[in-house]
PDB file of C-alpha atoms in Angstrom:
ATOM      1  CA  MET A 136      -7.860  77.475  11.598  1.00  0.00           C
ATOM      2  CA  ALA A 137      -7.752  74.700   9.031  1.00  0.00           C
ATOM      3  CA  THR A 138      -4.727  72.681   7.954  1.00  0.00           C
ATOM      4  CA  ILE A 139      -4.224  70.987   4.617  1.00  0.00           C
ATOM      5  CA  ARG A 140      -1.426  68.572   3.789  1.00  0.00           C
ATOM      6  CA  HIS A 141      -0.243  67.290   0.421  1.00  0.00           C
ATOM      7  CA  SER A 142       2.797  65.215  -0.581  1.00  0.00           C
ATOM      8  CA  GLU A 143       4.210  64.241  -3.916  1.00  0.00           C
ATOM      9  CA  ILE A 144       7.420  62.730  -5.251  1.00  0.00           C
ATOM     10  CA  ILE A 145       9.451  64.641  -7.831  1.00  0.00           C
ATOM     11  CA  ALA A 146      12.012  62.744  -9.880  1.00  0.00           C
ATOM     12  CA  ALA A 147      14.929  65.043  -9.067  1.00  0.00           C
ATOM     13  CA  PRO A 148      17.346  65.476  -6.157  1.00  0.00           C
ATOM     14  CA  PRO A 149      16.306  67.742  -3.241  1.00  0.00           C
ATOM     15  CA  GLU A 150      18.920  70.397  -4.110  1.00  0.00           C
ATOM     16  CA  LYS A 151      17.456  70.908  -7.582  1.00  0.00           C
ATOM     17  CA  VAL A 152      13.843  70.893  -6.355  1.00  0.00           C
ATOM     18  CA  PHE A 153      14.671  73.390  -3.609  1.00  0.00           C
ATOM     19  CA  SER A 154      16.464  75.701  -6.053  1.00  0.00           C
ATOM     20  CA  VAL A 155      13.229  75.998  -8.062  1.00  0.00           C
ATOM     21  CA  LEU A 156      10.861  76.246  -5.073  1.00  0.00           C
ATOM     22  CA  CYS A 157      12.844  79.058  -3.447  1.00  0.00           C
ATOM     23  CA  GLN A 158      12.181  81.268  -6.507  1.00  0.00           C
ATOM     24  CA  VAL A 159       8.859  82.364  -4.995  1.00  0.00           C
ATOM     25  CA  GLU A 160       8.058  84.964  -7.667  1.00  0.00           C
ATOM     26  CA  ASP A 161       7.992  82.161 -10.279  1.00  0.00           C
ATOM     27  CA  PHE A 162       5.069  80.348  -8.610  1.00  0.00           C
ATOM     28  CA  ALA A 163       2.674  82.290 -10.862  1.00  0.00           C
ATOM     29  CA  ASP A 164       4.119  80.219 -13.725  1.00  0.00           C
ATOM     30  CA  TYR A 165       3.270  76.976 -11.934  1.00  0.00           C
ATOM     31  CA  SER A 166      -0.456  77.398 -11.226  1.00  0.00           C
ATOM     32  CA  ASP A 167      -3.403  78.711 -13.221  1.00  0.00           C
ATOM     33  CA  LEU A 168      -4.920  80.172 -10.033  1.00  0.00           C
ATOM     34  CA  ILE A 169      -1.928  82.316  -9.106  1.00  0.00           C
ATOM     35  CA  LYS A 170      -2.288  85.408 -11.270  1.00  0.00           C
ATOM     36  CA  ARG A 171       0.925  87.111 -10.199  1.00  0.00           C
ATOM     37  CA  ILE A 172       3.409  87.473  -7.384  1.00  0.00           C
ATOM     38  CA  GLU A 173       5.080  90.781  -6.680  1.00  0.00           C
ATOM     39  CA  PRO A 174       8.444  90.775  -4.880  1.00  0.00           C
ATOM     40  CA  LEU A 175       8.266  93.393  -2.101  1.00  0.00           C
ATOM     41  CA  GLY A 176      11.856  93.038  -0.865  1.00  0.00           C
ATOM     42  CA  SER A 177      13.240  91.481   2.315  1.00  0.00           C
ATOM     43  CA  GLU A 178      11.831  88.018   1.449  1.00  0.00           C
ATOM     44  CA  ARG A 179       8.276  89.433   1.208  1.00  0.00           C
ATOM     45  CA  TYR A 180       5.887  88.824  -1.669  1.00  0.00           C
ATOM     46  CA  ARG A 181       2.359  89.933  -2.603  1.00  0.00           C
ATOM     47  CA  TRP A 182       0.315  87.071  -4.026  1.00  0.00           C
ATOM     48  CA  HIS A 183      -2.666  87.670  -6.337  1.00  0.00           C
ATOM     49  CA  VAL A 184      -4.825  84.558  -6.558  1.00  0.00           C
ATOM     50  CA  ARG A 185      -8.127  83.871  -8.297  1.00  0.00           C
ATOM     51  CA  ALA A 186      -9.987  81.036  -6.549  1.00  0.00           C
ATOM     52  CA  LEU A 187     -13.571  80.160  -5.738  1.00  0.00           C
ATOM     53  CA  LYS A 188     -14.689  82.889  -8.165  1.00  0.00           C
ATOM     54  CA  MET A 189     -13.031  85.498  -5.962  1.00  0.00           C
ATOM     55  CA  ASP A 190      -9.811  87.487  -6.070  1.00  0.00           C
ATOM     56  CA  TRP A 191      -7.543  87.023  -3.059  1.00  0.00           C
ATOM     57  CA  THR A 192      -4.508  89.140  -2.247  1.00  0.00           C
ATOM     58  CA  PHE A 193      -2.132  88.522   0.599  1.00  0.00           C
ATOM     59  CA  ASP A 194       1.407  89.412   1.518  1.00  0.00           C
ATOM     60  CA  VAL A 195       3.710  86.674   2.739  1.00  0.00           C
ATOM     61  CA  GLU A 196       7.158  86.598   4.234  1.00  0.00           C
ATOM     62  CA  VAL A 197       9.556  83.691   3.924  1.00  0.00           C
ATOM     63  CA  THR A 198      10.225  82.717   7.544  1.00  0.00           C
ATOM     64  CA  GLU A 199      12.586  79.807   6.984  1.00  0.00           C
ATOM     65  CA  SER A 200      14.749  78.867   4.032  1.00  0.00           C
ATOM     66  CA  ARG A 201      17.050  75.969   4.834  1.00  0.00           C
ATOM     67  CA  ALA A 202      18.371  74.373   1.654  1.00  0.00           C
ATOM     68  CA  PRO A 203      17.581  71.743   0.583  1.00  0.00           C
ATOM     69  CA  GLU A 204      15.079  70.764   3.275  1.00  0.00           C
ATOM     70  CA  VAL A 205      12.649  73.512   4.282  1.00  0.00           C
ATOM     71  CA  LEU A 206      10.943  76.535   2.782  1.00  0.00           C
ATOM     72  CA  ALA A 207       8.362  78.137   5.082  1.00  0.00           C
ATOM     73  CA  TRP A 208       6.299  81.312   5.010  1.00  0.00           C
ATOM     74  CA  GLU A 209       3.523  83.141   6.780  1.00  0.00           C
ATOM     75  CA  SER A 210       1.177  85.885   5.747  1.00  0.00           C
ATOM     76  CA  VAL A 211       1.726  89.396   7.026  1.00  0.00           C
ATOM     77  CA  ASP A 212      -1.386  90.858   5.404  1.00  0.00           C
ATOM     78  CA  GLY A 213      -4.628  89.607   3.875  1.00  0.00           C
ATOM     79  CA  VAL A 214      -5.681  85.958   4.280  1.00  0.00           C
ATOM     80  CA  LYS A 215      -3.954  84.646   7.405  1.00  0.00           C
ATOM     81  CA  ASN A 216      -1.922  81.595   6.432  1.00  0.00           C
ATOM     82  CA  TYR A 217       1.223  79.646   7.243  1.00  0.00           C
ATOM     83  CA  GLY A 218       2.870  77.247   4.852  1.00  0.00           C
ATOM     84  CA  ARG A 219       5.838  74.942   4.764  1.00  0.00           C
ATOM     85  CA  TYR A 220       7.482  72.756   2.158  1.00  0.00           C
ATOM     86  CA  HIS A 221       9.561  69.944   3.586  1.00  0.00           C
ATOM     87  CA  LEU A 222      11.839  68.118   1.141  1.00  0.00           C
ATOM     88  CA  ARG A 223      13.228  64.655   1.791  1.00  0.00           C
ATOM     89  CA  ALA A 224      15.427  62.486  -0.402  1.00  0.00           C
ATOM     90  CA  VAL A 225      13.791  59.210  -1.414  1.00  0.00           C
ATOM     91  CA  PRO A 226      14.985  56.555  -3.900  1.00  0.00           C
ATOM     92  CA  GLN A 227      12.727  58.012  -6.631  1.00  0.00           C
ATOM     93  CA  GLY A 228      14.017  61.589  -6.106  1.00  0.00           C
ATOM     94  CA  THR A 229      12.470  64.005  -3.603  1.00  0.00           C
ATOM     95  CA  GLU A 230       9.352  63.731  -1.504  1.00  0.00           C
ATOM     96  CA  VAL A 231       7.896  67.229  -1.219  1.00  0.00           C
ATOM     97  CA  SER A 232       5.383  67.684   1.596  1.00  0.00           C
ATOM     98  CA  LEU A 233       3.268  70.816   1.838  1.00  0.00           C
ATOM     99  CA  THR A 234       1.521  71.836   5.036  1.00  0.00           C
ATOM    100  CA  LEU A 235      -0.772  74.862   4.747  1.00  0.00           C
ATOM    101  CA  THR A 236      -2.731  76.353   7.632  1.00  0.00           C
ATOM    102  CA  TYR A 237      -5.146  79.216   7.054  1.00  0.00           C
ATOM    103  CA  GLU A 238      -7.809  81.236   8.826  1.00  0.00           C
ATOM    104  CA  ILE A 239     -10.766  83.079   7.316  1.00  0.00           C
ATOM    105  CA  ARG A 240     -12.245  85.630   9.710  1.00  0.00           C
ATOM    106  CA  ASN A 241     -15.674  85.868   8.057  1.00  0.00           C
ATOM    107  CA  ARG A 242     -17.747  82.901   9.347  1.00  0.00           C
ATOM    108  CA  LEU A 243     -19.998  82.646   6.290  1.00  0.00           C
ATOM    109  CA  MET A 244     -17.064  82.781   3.928  1.00  0.00           C
ATOM    110  CA  GLU A 245     -15.097  80.398   6.150  1.00  0.00           C
ATOM    111  CA  ARG A 246     -17.713  77.653   5.702  1.00  0.00           C
ATOM    112  CA  ALA A 247     -17.637  77.947   1.916  1.00  0.00           C
ATOM    113  CA  VAL A 248     -13.853  78.163   1.781  1.00  0.00           C
ATOM    114  CA  ASN A 249     -13.317  75.235   4.163  1.00  0.00           C
ATOM    115  CA  LYS A 250     -15.570  73.015   2.056  1.00  0.00           C
ATOM    116  CA  ALA A 251     -13.673  73.817  -1.127  1.00  0.00           C
ATOM    117  CA  ALA A 252     -10.187  74.507   0.228  1.00  0.00           C
ATOM    118  CA  THR A 253      -8.830  70.979   0.658  1.00  0.00           C
ATOM    119  CA  PRO A 254      -9.496  69.797  -2.906  1.00  0.00           C
ATOM    120  CA  LEU A 255      -8.491  73.221  -4.253  1.00  0.00           C
ATOM    121  CA  VAL A 256      -5.182  73.377  -2.372  1.00  0.00           C
ATOM    122  CA  ASN A 257      -4.415  69.768  -3.310  1.00  0.00           C
ATOM    123  CA  LYS A 258      -5.124  70.582  -6.967  1.00  0.00           C
ATOM    124  CA  VAL A 259      -2.945  73.701  -6.887  1.00  0.00           C
ATOM    125  CA  SER A 260      -0.169  71.928  -4.989  1.00  0.00           C
ATOM    126  CA  ARG A 261      -0.215  69.025  -7.460  1.00  0.00           C
ATOM    127  CA  GLN A 262      -0.194  71.483 -10.383  1.00  0.00           C
ATOM    128  CA  ILE A 263       2.721  73.443  -8.895  1.00  0.00           C
ATOM    129  CA  LEU A 264       4.789  70.340  -8.188  1.00  0.00           C
ATOM    130  CA  ASP A 265       4.043  68.814 -11.601  1.00  0.00           C
ATOM    131  CA  ARG A 266       5.168  72.011 -13.318  1.00  0.00           C
ATOM    132  CA  VAL A 267       8.250  72.284 -11.089  1.00  0.00           C
ATOM    133  CA  GLU A 268       9.161  68.737 -12.112  1.00  0.00           C
ATOM    134  CA  ALA A 269       8.582  69.585 -15.783  1.00  0.00           C
ATOM    135  CA  LYS A 270      10.836  72.641 -15.445  1.00  0.00           C
ATOM    136  CA  LEU A 271      13.551  70.495 -13.884  1.00  0.00           C
ATOM    137  CA  ASN A 272      13.328  68.079 -16.824  1.00  0.00           C
ATOM    138  CA  GLU A 273      13.632  70.768 -19.527  1.00  0.00           C
TER     139      GLU A 273
END
């Protein structure tokens, strides 16, 4: 399993940032790689992602939602992954820290994904958080 971490500061209070992040189905609006997210009910969502010239689909379930500090999820189908946003008030607004752990079961694909995953996840995370901040400033 590989773990990727990314942090960024958003110029807004944690309560406002959390209120946007917990709208999981809207994440498709925040990244060019997320093609769509289907709500499946009971805090489950099907993600459709286009990355590394491949289409990826996985179902996730929100496992922890503790406003305004933590939003966590894990996959229940498809690419095995666990993720967690941790929000912390700072003088400039909110520090949002993402931790993402994933596992690819195909060894050949795992090598290619691991090489590209860290910069890709950092890019997507930065894009998501930048667009969340822009939404909060509308």
